[in-house]
Tab-separated table of C-alpha atoms and ligand atoms in Angstrom:
chain	number	residue	atom	x	y	z
A	1	UNK	CA	-13.914	278.835	27.998
A	2	UNK	CA	-17.237	277.020	28.146
A	3	UNK	CA	-18.946	278.236	31.368
A	4	UNK	CA	-16.398	277.036	33.910
A	5	UNK	CA	-17.748	277.407	37.426
A	6	UNK	CA	-15.256	276.249	40.025
A	7	UNK	CA	-17.808	276.206	42.843
A	8	UNK	CA	-20.028	273.802	40.955
A	9	UNK	CA	-17.280	271.186	40.582
A	10	UNK	CA	-15.763	271.236	44.081
A	11	UNK	CA	-16.977	268.334	46.218
A	12	UNK	CA	-19.553	269.718	48.635
A	13	UNK	CA	-17.748	268.355	51.721
A	14	UNK	CA	-14.588	270.174	50.597
A	15	UNK	CA	-16.544	273.323	49.755
A	16	UNK	CA	-17.814	273.506	53.337
A	17	UNK	CA	-14.550	272.310	54.925
A	18	UNK	CA	-12.756	274.650	57.246
A	19	UNK	CA	-9.047	273.931	56.709
A	20	UNK	CA	-6.897	272.809	59.636
A	21	UNK	CA	-5.382	275.837	61.235
A	22	UNK	CA	-1.865	275.071	62.445
A	23	UNK	CA	-0.368	276.521	65.581
A	24	UNK	CA	1.854	278.781	63.465
A	25	UNK	CA	-1.092	280.043	61.392
A	26	UNK	CA	-2.856	281.648	64.295
A	27	UNK	CA	-0.379	284.305	65.297
A	28	UNK	CA	1.020	287.076	63.202
A	29	UNK	CA	3.926	289.289	64.115
A	30	UNK	CA	7.108	288.834	66.092
A	31	UNK	CA	7.768	286.146	68.686
A	32	UNK	CA	10.821	284.316	69.960
A	33	UNK	CA	9.273	282.025	72.542
A	34	UNK	CA	7.333	279.256	70.827
A	35	UNK	CA	5.207	277.302	73.287
A	36	UNK	CA	2.319	276.724	70.935
A	37	UNK	CA	3.002	273.512	69.006
A	38	UNK	CA	4.109	270.888	71.561
A	39	UNK	CA	7.512	270.558	69.905
A	40	UNK	CA	10.508	269.479	72.001
A	41	UNK	CA	11.759	272.823	73.280
A	42	UNK	CA	15.199	271.392	74.163
A	43	UNK	CA	16.115	270.602	70.560
A	44	UNK	CA	16.771	267.354	68.712
A	45	UNK	CA	19.566	264.817	68.150
A	46	UNK	CA	20.253	266.679	64.901
A	47	UNK	CA	21.787	270.116	64.552
A	48	UNK	CA	19.752	273.079	63.290
A	49	UNK	CA	16.054	273.616	63.853
A	50	UNK	CA	14.509	270.271	63.051
A	51	UNK	CA	12.646	270.334	66.346
A	52	UNK	CA	10.327	272.924	64.787
A	53	UNK	CA	7.467	272.201	62.384
A	54	UNK	CA	8.212	273.328	58.819
A	55	UNK	CA	6.419	276.217	57.092
A	56	UNK	CA	3.046	274.752	56.017
A	57	UNK	CA	2.812	277.358	53.229
A	58	UNK	CA	6.368	276.813	51.917
A	59	UNK	CA	6.540	280.562	51.324
A	60	UNK	CA	10.281	280.793	50.621
A	61	UNK	CA	10.164	278.103	47.916
A	62	UNK	CA	7.046	279.586	46.336
A	63	UNK	CA	8.645	283.039	46.192
A	64	UNK	CA	11.630	281.626	44.325
A	65	UNK	CA	9.507	279.455	42.020
A	66	UNK	CA	7.221	282.398	41.291
A	67	UNK	CA	10.175	284.325	39.923
A	68	UNK	CA	11.603	281.355	37.982
A	69	UNK	CA	8.228	280.514	36.402
A	70	UNK	CA	6.852	284.077	36.121
A	71	UNK	CA	3.645	283.297	38.010
A	72	UNK	CA	2.211	284.515	41.299
A	73	UNK	CA	3.094	282.631	44.478
A	74	UNK	CA	-0.656	282.182	45.014
A	75	UNK	CA	-0.771	280.196	41.746
A	76	UNK	CA	1.563	277.508	43.133
A	77	UNK	CA	0.746	274.359	45.116
A	78	UNK	CA	3.560	272.117	46.364
A	79	UNK	CA	3.146	268.396	46.947
A	80	UNK	CA	5.169	265.453	48.195
A	81	UNK	CA	5.916	264.631	44.555
A	82	UNK	CA	3.466	265.179	41.681
A	83	UNK	CA	1.867	262.006	42.943
A	84	UNK	CA	0.518	263.914	45.944
A	85	UNK	CA	-0.759	266.680	43.630
A	86	UNK	CA	-2.645	264.020	41.631
A	87	UNK	CA	-4.213	262.565	44.788
A	88	UNK	CA	-5.147	265.990	46.185
A	89	UNK	CA	-6.851	266.996	42.901
A	90	UNK	CA	-8.994	263.857	43.043
A	91	UNK	CA	-9.943	264.532	46.648
A	92	UNK	CA	-10.893	268.141	45.819
A	93	UNK	CA	-13.103	267.494	42.813
A	94	UNK	CA	-14.132	263.857	42.463
A	95	UNK	CA	-16.974	262.426	44.541
A	96	UNK	CA	-16.023	258.802	45.296
A	97	UNK	CA	-18.299	256.229	43.693
A	98	UNK	CA	-20.033	258.893	41.588
A	99	UNK	CA	-17.782	261.206	39.577
A	100	UNK	CA	-15.632	260.320	36.574
A	101	UNK	CA	-12.157	261.113	35.332
A	102	UNK	CA	-10.829	260.568	31.808
A	103	UNK	CA	-7.353	259.191	31.091
A	104	UNK	CA	-5.777	258.742	27.652
A	105	UNK	CA	-3.647	255.583	27.673
A	106	UNK	CA	-0.908	254.670	27.143
A	107	UNK	CA	0.026	257.229	29.774
A	108	UNK	CA	1.358	257.679	33.287
A	109	UNK	CA	-0.014	254.901	35.505
A	110	UNK	CA	-0.632	256.985	38.619
A	111	UNK	CA	-3.709	258.736	37.148
A	112	UNK	CA	-5.443	255.358	37.079
A	113	UNK	CA	-4.094	254.036	40.396
A	114	UNK	CA	-4.903	257.243	42.221
A	115	UNK	CA	-8.383	257.339	40.645
A	116	UNK	CA	-9.021	253.790	41.868
A	117	UNK	CA	-7.761	254.590	45.369
A	118	UNK	CA	-10.218	257.482	45.446
A	119	UNK	CA	-13.013	255.337	43.967
A	120	UNK	CA	-13.351	257.612	40.938
A	121	UNK	CA	-14.981	256.118	37.862
A	122	UNK	CA	-12.262	255.693	35.283
A	123	UNK	CA	-13.065	256.377	31.629
A	124	UNK	CA	-10.361	255.499	29.101
A	125	UNK	CA	-9.980	257.266	25.777
A	126	UNK	CA	-6.906	255.685	24.160
A	127	UNK	CA	-4.502	257.817	22.171
A	128	UNK	CA	-4.474	257.407	18.385
A	129	UNK	CA	-1.764	255.177	16.852
A	130	UNK	CA	0.461	258.267	16.467
A	131	UNK	CA	0.017	258.823	20.238
A	132	UNK	CA	-2.008	262.016	19.790
A	133	UNK	CA	-5.394	262.747	21.403
A	134	UNK	CA	-8.519	261.209	19.872
A	135	UNK	CA	-10.638	264.360	20.169
A	136	UNK	CA	-13.811	262.859	18.663
A	137	UNK	CA	-13.807	259.913	21.043
A	138	UNK	CA	-12.884	262.223	23.920
A	139	UNK	CA	-15.831	264.536	23.286
A	140	UNK	CA	-18.185	261.547	23.201
A	141	UNK	CA	-16.950	260.296	26.553
A	142	UNK	CA	-17.382	263.560	28.452
A	143	UNK	CA	-20.484	263.372	30.617
A	144	UNK	CA	-22.118	265.373	33.417
A	145	UNK	CA	-20.048	263.489	36.024
A	146	UNK	CA	-16.704	264.033	34.287
A	147	UNK	CA	-14.649	266.194	36.633
A	148	UNK	CA	-11.031	265.809	35.508
A	149	UNK	CA	-9.310	265.035	32.194
A	150	UNK	CA	-5.672	263.945	32.625
A	151	UNK	CA	-3.323	264.892	29.795
A	152	UNK	CA	0.396	264.207	29.858
A	153	UNK	CA	2.672	266.195	27.549
A	154	UNK	CA	5.359	265.134	26.814
A	155	UNK	CA	3.630	261.834	27.451
A	156	UNK	CA	5.042	258.943	29.464
A	157	UNK	CA	5.751	256.218	28.219
A	158	UNK	CA	5.492	257.331	24.570
A	159	UNK	CA	7.814	260.358	24.822
A	160	UNK	CA	5.933	262.652	22.438
A	161	UNK	CA	4.378	266.015	23.177
A	162	UNK	CA	0.636	266.268	22.499
A	163	UNK	CA	-0.434	268.734	19.800
A	164	UNK	CA	-0.858	272.101	21.404
A	165	UNK	CA	-4.022	272.891	19.434
A	166	UNK	CA	-5.596	269.649	20.706
A	167	UNK	CA	-4.876	270.548	24.335
A	168	UNK	CA	-6.349	274.015	23.717
A	169	UNK	CA	-9.425	272.398	22.196
A	170	UNK	CA	-9.957	270.327	25.366
A	171	UNK	CA	-9.370	273.370	27.589
A	172	UNK	CA	-11.899	275.392	25.570
A	173	UNK	CA	-14.656	272.793	25.395
A	174	UNK	CA	-14.557	270.959	28.715
A	175	UNK	CA	-16.085	272.657	31.733
A	176	UNK	CA	-14.245	270.543	34.319
A	177	UNK	CA	-10.583	270.514	35.319
A	178	UNK	CA	-7.962	269.827	32.633
A	179	UNK	CA	-4.655	268.654	34.081
A	180	UNK	CA	-1.621	268.988	31.813
A	181	UNK	CA	1.208	266.963	33.346
A	182	UNK	CA	4.490	268.509	32.212
A	183	UNK	CA	6.908	266.293	34.153
A	184	UNK	CA	9.224	266.260	31.095
A	185	UNK	CA	8.651	269.792	29.786
A	186	UNK	CA	12.268	270.869	30.405
A	187	UNK	CA	13.477	268.367	27.805
A	188	UNK	CA	10.923	269.481	25.227
A	189	UNK	CA	11.071	271.947	22.358
A	190	UNK	CA	7.497	272.844	23.170
A	191	UNK	CA	6.302	275.698	25.351
A	192	UNK	CA	4.856	275.071	28.800
A	193	UNK	CA	1.182	275.820	29.487
A	194	UNK	CA	2.130	277.622	32.723
A	195	UNK	CA	2.089	280.909	30.814
A	196	UNK	CA	-1.519	280.276	29.690
A	197	UNK	CA	-3.097	280.148	33.158
A	198	UNK	CA	-4.691	283.567	32.722
A	199	UNK	CA	-6.615	282.295	29.680
A	200	UNK	CA	-7.860	279.024	31.176
A	201	UNK	CA	-9.506	279.050	34.627
A	202	UNK	CA	-9.917	275.247	34.377
A	203	UNK	CA	-6.209	274.527	33.731
A	204	UNK	CA	-3.886	272.805	36.202
A	205	UNK	CA	-0.269	272.313	35.090
A	206	UNK	CA	1.820	269.723	36.937
A	207	UNK	CA	5.607	269.868	37.036
A	208	UNK	CA	8.153	268.133	39.253
A	209	UNK	CA	11.723	268.349	40.483
A	210	UNK	CA	12.048	264.570	39.946
A	211	UNK	CA	13.206	264.559	36.319
A	212	UNK	CA	15.180	267.449	34.769
A	213	UNK	CA	16.077	268.872	38.177
A	214	UNK	CA	17.551	265.531	39.224
A	215	UNK	CA	15.807	265.513	42.607
A	216	UNK	CA	13.547	262.442	42.499
A	217	UNK	CA	14.744	261.522	45.999
A	218	UNK	CA	13.543	264.785	47.564
A	219	UNK	CA	9.882	264.440	46.490
A	220	UNK	CA	8.740	267.840	45.301
A	221	UNK	CA	5.879	268.209	42.857
A	222	UNK	CA	4.316	271.483	41.728
A	223	UNK	CA	0.821	272.347	40.558
A	224	UNK	CA	0.220	275.679	38.822
A	225	UNK	CA	-3.354	276.940	38.538
A	226	UNK	CA	-5.667	279.857	39.333
A	227	UNK	CA	-5.466	281.161	42.924
A	228	UNK	CA	-8.995	279.782	43.418
A	229	UNK	CA	-8.026	276.211	42.472
A	230	UNK	CA	-4.793	276.428	44.484
A	231	UNK	CA	-6.848	277.610	47.464
A	232	UNK	CA	-9.018	274.477	47.311
A	233	UNK	CA	-5.946	272.224	47.027
A	234	UNK	CA	-4.320	273.902	50.034
A	235	UNK	CA	-7.405	273.168	52.128
A	236	UNK	CA	-7.118	269.456	51.384
A	237	UNK	CA	-3.372	268.810	51.715
A	238	UNK	CA	-1.786	267.689	54.986
A	239	UNK	CA	-0.500	270.933	56.576
A	240	UNK	CA	3.159	269.878	56.822
A	241	UNK	CA	3.439	267.912	53.579
A	242	UNK	CA	6.893	269.261	52.647
A	243	UNK	CA	9.444	268.503	55.359
A	244	UNK	CA	11.985	271.000	56.680
A	245	UNK	CA	15.107	269.339	55.176
A	246	UNK	CA	13.359	269.083	51.804
A	247	UNK	CA	12.386	272.759	51.939
A	248	UNK	CA	15.990	273.736	52.732
A	249	UNK	CA	17.487	271.552	49.984
A	250	UNK	CA	14.949	272.692	47.375
A	251	UNK	CA	15.754	276.336	48.156
A	252	UNK	CA	19.430	275.628	47.542
A	253	UNK	CA	18.782	273.677	44.355
A	254	UNK	CA	16.582	276.407	42.875
A	255	UNK	CA	19.645	278.696	42.804
A	256	UNK	CA	21.326	276.337	40.309
A	257	UNK	CA	19.153	276.846	37.227
A	258	UNK	CA	22.277	277.189	35.072
A	259	UNK	CA	23.708	273.840	36.138
A	260	UNK	CA	20.355	272.150	35.547
A	261	UNK	CA	20.087	273.664	32.077
A	262	UNK	CA	23.570	272.312	31.263
A	263	UNK	CA	22.464	268.801	32.298
A	264	UNK	CA	19.283	269.102	30.230
A	265	UNK	CA	21.281	270.072	27.126
A	266	UNK	CA	23.662	267.157	27.639
A	267	UNK	CA	20.852	264.643	28.188
A	268	UNK	CA	19.007	265.835	25.079
A	269	UNK	CA	22.236	265.615	23.022
A	270	UNK	CA	22.849	262.062	24.264
A	271	UNK	CA	19.235	261.131	23.534
A	272	UNK	CA	19.567	262.487	19.995
A	273	UNK	CA	22.759	260.477	19.527
A	274	UNK	CA	21.309	257.260	20.997
A	275	UNK	CA	18.010	257.172	19.099
A	276	UNK	CA	19.582	256.669	15.630
A	277	UNK	CA	21.811	253.906	17.045
A	278	UNK	CA	18.652	252.071	18.034
A	279	UNK	CA	16.918	252.886	14.763
A	280	UNK	CA	19.803	251.174	12.925
A	281	UNK	CA	19.570	247.940	14.883
A	282	UNK	CA	18.179	245.197	12.625
A	283	UNK	CA	15.479	244.003	15.058
A	284	UNK	CA	14.251	247.485	15.957
A	285	UNK	CA	11.003	248.211	14.158
A	286	UNK	CA	10.525	251.758	15.337
A	287	UNK	CA	12.018	254.434	17.540
A	288	UNK	CA	9.252	256.832	18.485
A	289	UNK	CA	9.930	260.585	18.522
A	290	UNK	CA	10.812	261.939	21.961
A	291	UNK	CA	10.501	265.264	23.726
A	292	UNK	CA	11.717	263.745	26.999
A	293	UNK	CA	14.799	262.164	28.630
A	294	UNK	CA	13.664	258.724	27.464
A	295	UNK	CA	12.407	257.162	24.288
A	296	UNK	CA	10.200	254.266	23.314
A	297	UNK	CA	11.553	251.519	21.061
A	298	UNK	CA	9.524	248.846	19.267
A	299	UNK	CA	11.798	245.828	19.042
A	300	UNK	CA	11.395	242.179	18.052
A	301	UNK	CA	11.186	239.863	21.090
A	302	UNK	CA	11.013	242.782	23.519
A	303	UNK	CA	10.395	240.491	26.504
A	304	UNK	CA	13.496	238.438	25.738
A	305	UNK	CA	15.596	241.547	25.153
A	306	UNK	CA	14.383	242.902	28.480
A	307	UNK	CA	15.399	239.676	30.282
A	308	UNK	CA	18.755	239.578	28.497
A	309	UNK	CA	19.529	243.139	29.581
A	310	UNK	CA	18.531	242.296	33.160
A	311	UNK	CA	21.062	239.462	33.198
A	312	UNK	CA	23.669	242.022	32.208
A	313	UNK	CA	22.596	244.225	35.110
A	314	UNK	CA	20.784	246.775	32.936
A	315	UNK	CA	17.176	247.641	33.756
A	316	UNK	CA	14.949	249.288	31.173
A	317	UNK	CA	11.185	249.643	31.375
A	318	UNK	CA	9.273	246.809	29.750
A	319	UNK	CA	6.066	248.289	28.295
A	320	UNK	CA	5.418	245.387	25.928
A	321	UNK	CA	2.139	244.430	27.584
A	322	UNK	CA	0.737	247.970	27.447
A	323	UNK	CA	-1.957	248.627	24.803
A	324	UNK	CA	-0.493	250.418	21.741
A	325	UNK	CA	3.018	249.721	23.115
A	326	UNK	CA	3.196	246.026	22.191
A	327	UNK	CA	6.847	244.922	21.907
A	328	UNK	CA	8.050	248.243	23.271
A	329	UNK	CA	10.807	249.042	25.734
A	330	UNK	CA	11.160	252.465	27.312
A	331	UNK	CA	14.779	253.554	27.584
A	332	UNK	CA	15.900	256.316	29.937
A	333	UNK	CA	18.956	258.226	28.698
A	334	UNK	CA	21.839	257.412	31.037
A	335	UNK	CA	25.364	258.704	31.468
A	336	UNK	CA	27.725	258.323	28.508
A	337	UNK	CA	29.136	255.126	30.087
A	338	UNK	CA	25.668	253.704	30.799
A	339	UNK	CA	24.484	254.378	27.268
A	340	UNK	CA	27.589	252.658	25.897
A	341	UNK	CA	27.009	249.654	28.176
A	342	UNK	CA	23.420	249.429	26.901
A	343	UNK	CA	24.427	249.588	23.237
A	344	UNK	CA	27.229	247.035	23.789
A	345	UNK	CA	24.816	244.665	25.539
A	346	UNK	CA	22.368	244.932	22.645
A	347	UNK	CA	25.164	244.222	20.174
A	348	UNK	CA	25.856	241.036	22.168
A	349	UNK	CA	22.180	240.128	22.004
A	350	UNK	CA	22.106	240.626	18.240
A	351	UNK	CA	25.236	238.583	17.569
A	352	UNK	CA	23.911	235.798	19.807
A	353	UNK	CA	20.800	235.775	17.623
A	354	UNK	CA	22.899	235.680	14.479
A	355	UNK	CA	22.379	239.317	13.503
A	356	UNK	CA	25.143	241.621	12.459
A	357	UNK	CA	24.906	244.781	14.621
A	358	UNK	CA	24.809	247.854	12.398
A	359	UNK	CA	27.590	250.398	12.716
A	360	UNK	CA	26.646	253.332	14.933
B	401	PLP	C1	7.940	260.830	36.711
B	401	PLP	C2	6.603	261.439	36.476
B	401	PLP	C3	6.020	262.259	37.433
B	401	PLP	C4	6.763	262.603	38.674
B	401	PLP	O1	6.165	262.219	39.814
B	401	PLP	P1	6.827	262.680	41.193
B	401	PLP	O2	5.846	262.155	42.171
B	401	PLP	O3	6.892	264.187	41.149
B	401	PLP	O4	8.186	262.066	41.282
B	401	PLP	C5	4.804	262.834	37.167
B	401	PLP	N1	4.177	262.623	35.996
B	401	PLP	C6	4.729	261.845	35.044
B	401	PLP	C7	4.050	261.683	33.756
B	401	PLP	C8	5.956	261.229	35.270
B	401	PLP	O5	6.474	260.441	34.326
């Protein structure tokens, strides 16, 4: 690692910040009369203990995640979705109006939106045509104000994993924070970077319960990093960012790793069955390789296909105006019935256009 010095990249106002100390932080030991937090002591219209503030440290969830992911609890930050993790990282390290972040489009849109909200200077280093990192261009764009490089692997919307050696190259040569967003890692054949935290003090790995875990509605994102980086992020987050019902439901869900792994296997099998069906359609120019629960398809008249599917009540993601994704639709793998409905609708589209749909 090229001289990574965490203290030199933390914003100075965050460096000197004394974190909010919640009512529950200030006592240790046993108590059963809580008159410290101005809650409603009589209860609430709901059963259970929702009249109490939730654990600001989310200790129970972190203990369980630590064992699932084989990391220390002090290496875990929890956010209201990965989107909160992204925002908190910017607020920790990027001086508004002055510092820069690098994104590698086409990629997840929130890196750019969140950078703009935080008035970070946005530097774009597009992926190569095979959707891998352009390391030469990337190196040229790194400057003294570059604080964060956002990498997404497997990448959204392209579906591919980035070459591991390329990510390692960035980690080894950049002395700011490298974020590897692994929202889709559970669908991938590739190994997570969570196990590499000991080797890279500048690494932050993002994961989420929104995709493979099937819990997009709960909003739980995870950042894994050194205890020092996690400590800075904890200072910046709102103290009660994960609500009590979400904490309870996440704890329950984390006991069902087996069920989640069954769903992942099924989704990957359906993806592998669906991709060749698309590849055989006469107006499909390319189906890009996928390590995720979606895949990108380059198809003639993508805009019209998108509109046609909408009329049939099927929504896919139109990426046809995204650089390097011209004429591309991003298809999420659905249930068996949904996938069949999609394929049938496309067969209708083809026959309307005078094409013979190929046999699946
Ligand atoms: C879906 C997705 C996320 C998840 O965001 P949440 O806020 O956790 O729902 C993060 N990163 C990428 C690349 C995604 O596609």
